[in-house]
Amino acid sequence: MPKGLKEKKEPAKGELLRELAALREKMAALEETHSSSTKELTELRHVVDAYQSVGQAYLNIDRKGMILDVNNPFLSISGHARDEVVGKNIFEFNSTENDAHLPKLVISTLARKGHWQGEMFAVRKNGDSFPVWLNVRPDKKRGGKVVTYSAIVLDITALKENQKHLEQMAHYDLLTNLPNRTLMYDRLNHTISLAKRHEYQIAVLLLDLDRFKEVNDSLGHHIGDLLLVETAARLIETVRESDTVARMGGDEFLIILPEVGSTNNAANVAQKIIEYLAKPFFLEEHEIYVSGSVGITIFPIDGDDPDLLIKHSDTAMYHAKAQGKNNYKFFTEDIN
């Protein structure tokens, strides 16, 4: 959980737990001594019931994790009825997505430190797993030893979905949903590291669409965007699942071919790309023809780092354009 969110929630939870614990202790004392009037005891129960309806999901558990009480928000997020959870161990609602040692870790940490908090997965009644932030604190002590704990359960599904969306925006092109330049560099670095370790070749292909500017200017950005999306789909069809197709920006795409085997294999992929792009694009009422120019570099022959490989593939791509477009060229020192 982001630090800011935790710090924002923590004071409210701490105050809630302290007040709730104090009320429970007072109720217990009143019931044990029978020194209180029925009216006072009833009023205290009403206050505790009010806490039961707060927005945060709450459980009261013993030292072994047995659930003694829950509030309505917990029942709401879990989908269970009260009698389906009270009397059961909190880890009966533990998801298989968690580490198998998590229950022992939580119990041992509570015994050692008196509190535990962290992210885990819980299971709803319908079997769905969902992420939660669990904060367990001492609730009631007897003879200097903790007897019960209060556990606040925050459903962080929305937070996780938002984080996933932000990660998607940071690493993927919003138009084509291909890896963007940032993720491409990460993957190319990783691929180079593996290639160095296992001593195999990588091919890096840089594609630039021929006539894209003409289409974009004459038919508008909407059709231009559709052309880029369809181009991305065709590129994915030409490569293996282990290969990477990324959008560099504009009408440029980069393809990473790990374990390419030979330059002939790289040439075959480039030729297949050119043939796929030569087929007509049917975008709304338009039938559009474009082509592609591809520059190819080979690791480690043409460079051993991402920047150099991309630079050399760019040089080769422009050489392909200068040779009439709609073709591919390998990088060589004489065209550098």
Tab-separated table of C-alpha atoms in Angstrom:
chain	number	residue	atom	x	y	z
A	1	MET	CA	0.000	0.000	0.000
A	2	PRO	CA	1.310	3.463	-0.835
A	3	LYS	CA	2.848	5.185	2.148
A	4	GLY	CA	0.568	8.184	1.909
A	5	LEU	CA	-2.555	6.043	2.035
A	6	LYS	CA	-1.380	4.111	5.043
A	7	GLU	CA	-0.497	7.260	6.942
A	8	LYS	CA	-3.852	8.782	6.107
A	9	LYS	CA	-5.809	5.785	7.418
A	10	GLU	CA	-3.691	4.942	10.433
A	11	PRO	CA	-4.787	7.693	12.888
A	12	ALA	CA	-8.476	6.948	12.330
A	13	LYS	CA	-7.948	3.219	12.832
A	14	GLY	CA	-5.858	3.728	15.957
A	15	GLU	CA	-8.443	5.978	17.544
A	16	LEU	CA	-11.222	3.579	16.609
A	17	LEU	CA	-9.411	0.579	18.075
A	18	ARG	CA	-8.536	2.367	21.320
A	19	GLU	CA	-12.082	3.545	21.895
A	20	LEU	CA	-13.585	0.208	20.956
A	21	ALA	CA	-11.171	-1.661	23.238
A	22	ALA	CA	-11.953	0.695	26.113
A	23	LEU	CA	-15.678	0.184	25.652
A	24	ARG	CA	-15.318	-3.595	25.543
A	25	GLU	CA	-13.227	-3.613	28.716
A	26	LYS	CA	-15.741	-1.426	30.497
A	27	MET	CA	-18.585	-3.688	29.395
A	28	ALA	CA	-16.705	-6.751	30.615
A	29	ALA	CA	-16.055	-5.100	33.969
A	30	LEU	CA	-19.697	-4.118	34.332
A	31	GLU	CA	-20.900	-7.613	33.518
A	32	GLU	CA	-18.413	-9.284	35.874
A	33	THR	CA	-19.132	-7.112	38.895
A	34	HIS	CA	-22.852	-6.591	38.204
A	35	SER	CA	-22.285	-3.176	39.742
A	36	SER	CA	-23.787	-1.278	36.862
A	37	SER	CA	-27.355	-0.471	36.196
A	38	THR	CA	-29.045	-2.187	33.272
A	39	LYS	CA	-29.475	1.218	31.659
A	40	GLU	CA	-25.738	1.997	31.613
A	41	LEU	CA	-24.861	-1.422	30.253
A	42	THR	CA	-27.460	-1.085	27.508
A	43	GLU	CA	-26.122	2.342	26.532
A	44	LEU	CA	-22.603	0.953	26.242
A	45	ARG	CA	-23.823	-1.866	24.034
A	46	HIS	CA	-25.506	0.692	21.788
A	47	VAL	CA	-22.211	2.571	21.434
A	48	VAL	CA	-20.360	-0.626	20.522
A	49	ASP	CA	-23.099	-1.439	18.015
A	50	ALA	CA	-22.510	1.984	16.485
A	51	TYR	CA	-18.840	1.131	16.040
A	52	GLN	CA	-19.951	-2.074	14.388
A	53	SER	CA	-21.464	-0.047	11.575
A	54	VAL	CA	-18.374	2.017	10.738
A	55	GLY	CA	-17.095	1.958	7.150
A	56	GLN	CA	-13.979	-0.128	7.840
A	57	ALA	CA	-14.320	-3.903	8.030
A	58	TYR	CA	-13.497	-5.092	11.537
A	59	LEU	CA	-12.872	-8.450	13.216
A	60	ASN	CA	-12.159	-9.363	16.828
A	61	ILE	CA	-9.932	-12.459	17.110
A	62	ASP	CA	-8.188	-14.411	19.856
A	63	ARG	CA	-4.508	-15.309	20.021
A	64	LYS	CA	-4.983	-18.345	17.768
A	65	GLY	CA	-6.881	-16.394	15.138
A	66	MET	CA	-10.387	-17.561	16.058
A	67	ILE	CA	-13.001	-14.967	15.090
A	68	LEU	CA	-14.979	-13.702	18.077
A	69	ASP	CA	-16.889	-10.889	16.416
A	70	VAL	CA	-17.218	-9.036	13.104
A	71	ASN	CA	-18.976	-5.901	11.928
A	72	ASN	CA	-21.360	-5.344	9.043
A	73	PRO	CA	-18.772	-3.893	6.609
A	74	PHE	CA	-16.760	-7.120	6.897
A	75	LEU	CA	-19.867	-9.159	6.145
A	76	SER	CA	-20.540	-6.863	3.202
A	77	ILE	CA	-17.118	-7.218	1.542
A	78	SER	CA	-16.851	-10.958	2.250
A	79	GLY	CA	-20.411	-11.911	1.324
A	80	HIS	CA	-20.748	-14.093	4.443
A	81	ALA	CA	-23.416	-14.109	7.128
A	82	ARG	CA	-22.291	-13.538	10.724
A	83	ASP	CA	-22.834	-17.154	11.800
A	84	GLU	CA	-20.660	-18.298	8.886
A	85	VAL	CA	-17.565	-16.534	10.218
A	86	VAL	CA	-17.867	-16.176	14.005
A	87	GLY	CA	-16.206	-19.138	15.685
A	88	LYS	CA	-14.003	-19.935	12.704
A	89	ASN	CA	-10.311	-19.218	12.228
A	90	ILE	CA	-9.532	-16.046	10.297
A	91	PHE	CA	-7.239	-18.026	8.003
A	92	GLU	CA	-10.119	-20.189	6.792
A	93	PHE	CA	-10.801	-17.160	4.593
A	94	ASN	CA	-7.200	-17.107	3.379
A	95	SER	CA	-6.673	-17.257	-0.403
A	96	THR	CA	-4.447	-19.845	-2.041
A	97	GLU	CA	-2.746	-16.876	-3.745
A	98	ASN	CA	-1.012	-16.139	-0.439
A	99	ASP	CA	2.230	-17.759	0.637
A	100	ALA	CA	1.475	-21.060	2.374
A	101	HIS	CA	3.459	-19.908	5.417
A	102	LEU	CA	1.483	-16.667	5.879
A	103	PRO	CA	-0.790	-17.915	8.730
A	104	LYS	CA	2.184	-19.098	10.790
A	105	LEU	CA	4.022	-15.852	10.034
A	106	VAL	CA	1.132	-13.696	11.247
A	107	ILE	CA	0.543	-15.712	14.436
A	108	SER	CA	4.257	-15.845	15.313
A	109	THR	CA	4.652	-12.105	14.647
A	110	LEU	CA	1.676	-11.338	16.895
A	111	ALA	CA	3.186	-13.473	19.657
A	112	ARG	CA	6.582	-11.793	19.258
A	113	LYS	CA	5.696	-8.167	18.497
A	114	GLY	CA	2.048	-7.890	19.456
A	115	HIS	CA	0.940	-6.532	16.073
A	116	TRP	CA	1.050	-7.316	12.355
A	117	GLN	CA	0.051	-5.509	9.196
A	118	GLY	CA	0.468	-6.296	5.554
A	119	GLU	CA	-1.073	-7.083	2.218
A	120	MET	CA	-2.714	-10.419	1.543
A	121	PHE	CA	-5.546	-12.024	-0.391
A	122	ALA	CA	-8.877	-12.995	1.164
A	123	VAL	CA	-11.704	-15.073	-0.289
A	124	ARG	CA	-15.312	-14.010	-0.648
A	125	LYS	CA	-18.173	-16.453	-0.106
A	126	ASN	CA	-18.501	-16.932	-3.867
A	127	GLY	CA	-14.873	-18.089	-4.041
A	128	ASP	CA	-13.440	-14.919	-5.560
A	129	SER	CA	-10.028	-13.879	-4.276
A	130	PHE	CA	-9.497	-10.182	-3.547
A	131	PRO	CA	-6.597	-8.113	-2.140
A	132	VAL	CA	-6.846	-6.662	1.362
A	133	TRP	CA	-4.674	-4.721	3.768
A	134	LEU	CA	-4.843	-6.398	7.178
A	135	ASN	CA	-3.899	-4.486	10.331
A	136	VAL	CA	-3.951	-6.525	13.563
A	137	ARG	CA	-3.486	-4.770	16.921
A	138	PRO	CA	-3.866	-5.779	20.592
A	139	ASP	CA	-7.426	-5.301	21.805
A	140	LYS	CA	-7.748	-6.677	25.327
A	141	LYS	CA	-5.176	-7.777	27.893
A	142	ARG	CA	-5.526	-9.936	30.986
A	143	GLY	CA	-2.732	-10.333	33.472
A	144	GLY	CA	-0.363	-8.443	31.196
A	145	LYS	CA	-0.984	-10.813	28.289
A	146	VAL	CA	-2.957	-10.083	25.140
A	147	VAL	CA	-6.225	-12.003	25.088
A	148	THR	CA	-7.842	-10.654	21.934
A	149	TYR	CA	-6.839	-8.653	18.874
A	150	SER	CA	-8.675	-6.193	16.693
A	151	ALA	CA	-8.181	-6.625	12.957
A	152	ILE	CA	-9.043	-3.904	10.452
A	153	VAL	CA	-9.543	-5.244	6.922
A	154	LEU	CA	-9.340	-2.808	4.014
A	155	ASP	CA	-10.526	-3.995	0.599
A	156	ILE	CA	-7.834	-2.583	-1.720
A	157	THR	CA	-9.251	-3.968	-4.971
A	158	ALA	CA	-9.879	-0.486	-6.374
A	159	LEU	CA	-6.379	0.627	-5.361
A	160	LYS	CA	-4.799	-2.377	-7.090
A	161	GLU	CA	-6.827	-1.787	-10.239
A	162	ASN	CA	-5.718	1.840	-10.252
A	163	GLN	CA	-2.080	0.808	-9.805
A	164	LYS	CA	-2.441	-1.665	-12.661
A	165	HIS	CA	-3.923	1.060	-14.849
A	166	LEU	CA	-1.039	3.419	-14.032
A	167	GLU	CA	1.508	0.688	-14.791
A	168	GLN	CA	-0.258	0.021	-18.077
A	169	MET	CA	-0.051	3.705	-18.975
A	170	ALA	CA	3.629	3.833	-18.003
A	171	HIS	CA	4.705	0.807	-20.046
A	172	TYR	CA	2.263	0.404	-22.921
A	173	ASP	CA	1.303	2.555	-25.873
A	174	LEU	CA	-2.214	3.872	-25.308
A	175	LEU	CA	-3.223	3.600	-28.963
A	176	THR	CA	-1.907	0.180	-30.008
A	177	ASN	CA	-1.500	-1.415	-26.554
A	178	LEU	CA	1.991	-2.498	-27.605
A	179	PRO	CA	4.968	-2.074	-25.265
A	180	ASN	CA	6.140	1.530	-25.420
A	181	ARG	CA	9.702	2.792	-25.662
A	182	THR	CA	10.264	2.440	-21.896
A	183	LEU	CA	9.192	-1.197	-21.726
A	184	MET	CA	10.987	-1.926	-24.996
A	185	TYR	CA	14.295	-0.796	-23.473
A	186	ASP	CA	13.686	-3.000	-20.426
A	187	ARG	CA	12.976	-6.023	-22.597
A	188	LEU	CA	15.905	-5.377	-24.915
A	189	ASN	CA	18.270	-5.030	-21.965
A	190	HIS	CA	16.939	-8.282	-20.506
A	191	THR	CA	17.198	-10.065	-23.862
A	192	ILE	CA	20.798	-8.891	-24.298
A	193	SER	CA	21.697	-10.141	-20.807
A	194	LEU	CA	20.293	-13.586	-21.614
A	195	ALA	CA	22.037	-13.619	-24.989
A	196	LYS	CA	25.387	-12.830	-23.373
A	197	ARG	CA	24.886	-15.579	-20.808
A	198	HIS	CA	23.788	-18.238	-23.289
A	199	GLU	CA	25.831	-16.953	-26.244
A	200	TYR	CA	23.186	-16.585	-28.908
A	201	GLN	CA	22.291	-13.899	-31.437
A	202	ILE	CA	19.484	-11.327	-31.305
A	203	ALA	CA	17.959	-9.488	-34.236
A	204	VAL	CA	16.552	-5.975	-33.813
A	205	LEU	CA	14.246	-4.775	-36.589
A	206	LEU	CA	13.145	-1.156	-36.909
A	207	LEU	CA	10.109	-0.607	-39.130
A	208	ASP	CA	8.907	2.695	-40.544
A	209	LEU	CA	5.644	2.870	-42.505
A	210	ASP	CA	5.993	4.306	-46.002
A	211	ARG	CA	3.265	6.793	-47.015
A	212	PHE	CA	1.882	7.090	-43.468
A	213	LYS	CA	2.161	10.891	-43.444
A	214	GLU	CA	0.301	11.052	-46.745
A	215	VAL	CA	-2.555	8.938	-45.344
A	216	ASN	CA	-2.643	10.883	-42.092
A	217	ASP	CA	-2.709	14.263	-43.842
A	218	SER	CA	-5.271	13.362	-46.508
A	219	LEU	CA	-7.693	11.180	-44.525
A	220	GLY	CA	-7.236	12.603	-41.037
A	221	HIS	CA	-5.735	11.512	-37.730
A	222	HIS	CA	-8.595	9.125	-36.966
A	223	ILE	CA	-7.845	6.995	-40.024
A	224	GLY	CA	-4.135	7.359	-39.313
A	225	ASP	CA	-4.688	5.973	-35.813
A	226	LEU	CA	-6.721	3.061	-37.177
A	227	LEU	CA	-3.888	2.317	-39.593
A	228	LEU	CA	-1.383	2.190	-36.725
A	229	VAL	CA	-3.639	-0.132	-34.711
A	230	GLU	CA	-4.082	-2.484	-37.662
A	231	THR	CA	-0.344	-2.379	-38.382
A	232	ALA	CA	0.361	-3.410	-34.784
A	233	ALA	CA	-2.040	-6.348	-35.141
A	234	ARG	CA	-0.367	-7.515	-38.354
A	235	LEU	CA	3.101	-7.273	-36.817
A	236	ILE	CA	2.047	-9.451	-33.885
A	237	GLU	CA	0.814	-12.068	-36.366
A	238	THR	CA	4.245	-12.262	-38.014
A	239	VAL	CA	6.332	-13.040	-34.928
A	240	ARG	CA	6.632	-15.646	-32.185
A	241	GLU	CA	5.173	-15.240	-28.690
A	242	SER	CA	8.728	-14.935	-27.361
A	243	ASP	CA	9.402	-11.941	-29.630
A	244	THR	CA	8.601	-8.339	-28.730
A	245	VAL	CA	6.777	-5.840	-30.922
A	246	ALA	CA	6.938	-2.286	-29.555
A	247	ARG	CA	5.819	1.099	-30.785
A	248	MET	CA	8.672	3.578	-30.748
A	249	GLY	CA	6.432	6.539	-31.524
A	250	GLY	CA	4.781	7.969	-34.615
A	251	ASP	CA	4.774	5.308	-37.331
A	252	GLU	CA	7.915	3.514	-36.122
A	253	PHE	CA	7.852	0.031	-34.604
A	254	LEU	CA	10.672	-2.058	-33.177
A	255	ILE	CA	10.765	-5.869	-33.174
A	256	ILE	CA	13.111	-7.878	-30.932
A	257	LEU	CA	13.880	-11.438	-32.063
A	258	PRO	CA	15.755	-13.380	-29.341
A	259	GLU	CA	17.623	-16.556	-30.323
A	260	VAL	CA	17.224	-15.641	-33.967
A	261	GLY	CA	19.588	-18.420	-35.027
A	262	SER	CA	20.871	-16.864	-38.233
A	263	THR	CA	20.656	-13.692	-40.276
A	264	ASN	CA	18.514	-15.614	-42.761
A	265	ASN	CA	15.835	-16.069	-40.103
A	266	ALA	CA	15.842	-12.335	-39.411
A	267	ALA	CA	15.565	-11.655	-43.142
A	268	ASN	CA	12.617	-14.052	-43.411
A	269	VAL	CA	10.754	-12.211	-40.639
A	270	ALA	CA	11.465	-8.847	-42.266
A	271	GLN	CA	10.205	-10.129	-45.624
A	272	LYS	CA	7.064	-11.518	-44.000
A	273	ILE	CA	6.411	-8.121	-42.383
A	274	ILE	CA	6.795	-6.350	-45.720
A	275	GLU	CA	4.398	-8.790	-47.403
A	276	TYR	CA	1.781	-8.401	-44.634
A	277	LEU	CA	1.942	-4.624	-44.877
A	278	ALA	CA	1.585	-4.696	-48.662
A	279	LYS	CA	-1.920	-6.124	-48.360
A	280	PRO	CA	-4.718	-3.516	-48.445
A	281	PHE	CA	-6.012	-2.004	-45.206
A	282	PHE	CA	-9.802	-1.639	-45.115
A	283	LEU	CA	-10.445	1.170	-42.634
A	284	GLU	CA	-14.056	2.291	-42.479
A	285	GLU	CA	-14.949	3.218	-46.086
A	286	HIS	CA	-11.311	3.515	-47.183
A	287	GLU	CA	-9.081	0.984	-48.933
A	288	ILE	CA	-5.525	1.985	-48.105
A	289	TYR	CA	-2.184	0.770	-49.425
A	290	VAL	CA	1.074	1.389	-47.600
A	291	SER	CA	4.420	-0.352	-47.376
A	292	GLY	CA	7.214	-0.693	-44.867
A	293	SER	CA	10.956	-0.131	-44.726
A	294	VAL	CA	12.895	-2.271	-42.257
A	295	GLY	CA	16.397	-1.886	-40.844
A	296	ILE	CA	18.018	-4.906	-39.188
A	297	THR	CA	20.876	-5.178	-36.696
A	298	ILE	CA	22.320	-8.312	-35.128
A	299	PHE	CA	23.658	-8.658	-31.580
A	300	PRO	CA	26.568	-8.975	-30.924
A	301	ILE	CA	27.853	-8.290	-34.455
A	302	ASP	CA	26.481	-4.740	-34.796
A	303	GLY	CA	26.550	-3.683	-31.147
A	304	ASP	CA	26.208	-4.949	-27.610
A	305	ASP	CA	23.937	-2.367	-25.987
A	306	PRO	CA	20.366	-1.201	-26.737
A	307	ASP	CA	21.196	2.325	-27.852
A	308	LEU	CA	23.803	1.205	-30.366
A	309	LEU	CA	21.612	-1.562	-31.784
A	310	ILE	CA	18.661	0.813	-32.199
A	311	LYS	CA	20.868	3.497	-33.732
A	312	HIS	CA	22.286	1.049	-36.270
A	313	SER	CA	18.852	-0.377	-37.122
A	314	ASP	CA	17.649	3.185	-37.693
A	315	THR	CA	20.570	3.793	-40.061
A	316	ALA	CA	19.761	0.595	-41.948
A	317	MET	CA	16.069	1.496	-42.141
A	318	TYR	CA	16.786	4.873	-43.748
A	319	HIS	CA	19.117	3.118	-46.173
A	320	ALA	CA	16.203	0.822	-47.114
A	321	LYS	CA	14.037	3.892	-47.756
A	322	ALA	CA	16.756	5.433	-49.892
A	323	GLN	CA	16.890	2.233	-51.943
A	324	GLY	CA	13.238	2.562	-52.973
A	325	LYS	CA	11.296	1.716	-49.792
A	326	ASN	CA	9.190	-1.438	-49.301
A	327	ASN	CA	12.279	-3.507	-48.494
A	328	TYR	CA	14.731	-4.358	-45.719
A	329	LYS	CA	18.434	-3.738	-45.215
A	330	PHE	CA	20.953	-5.137	-42.766
A	331	PHE	CA	23.267	-2.690	-41.046
A	332	THR	CA	26.825	-2.681	-42.342
A	333	GLU	CA	29.700	-0.392	-41.491
A	334	ASP	CA	29.867	0.988	-45.046
A	335	ILE	CA	26.376	2.562	-44.700
A	336	ASN	CA	27.063	3.948	-41.227
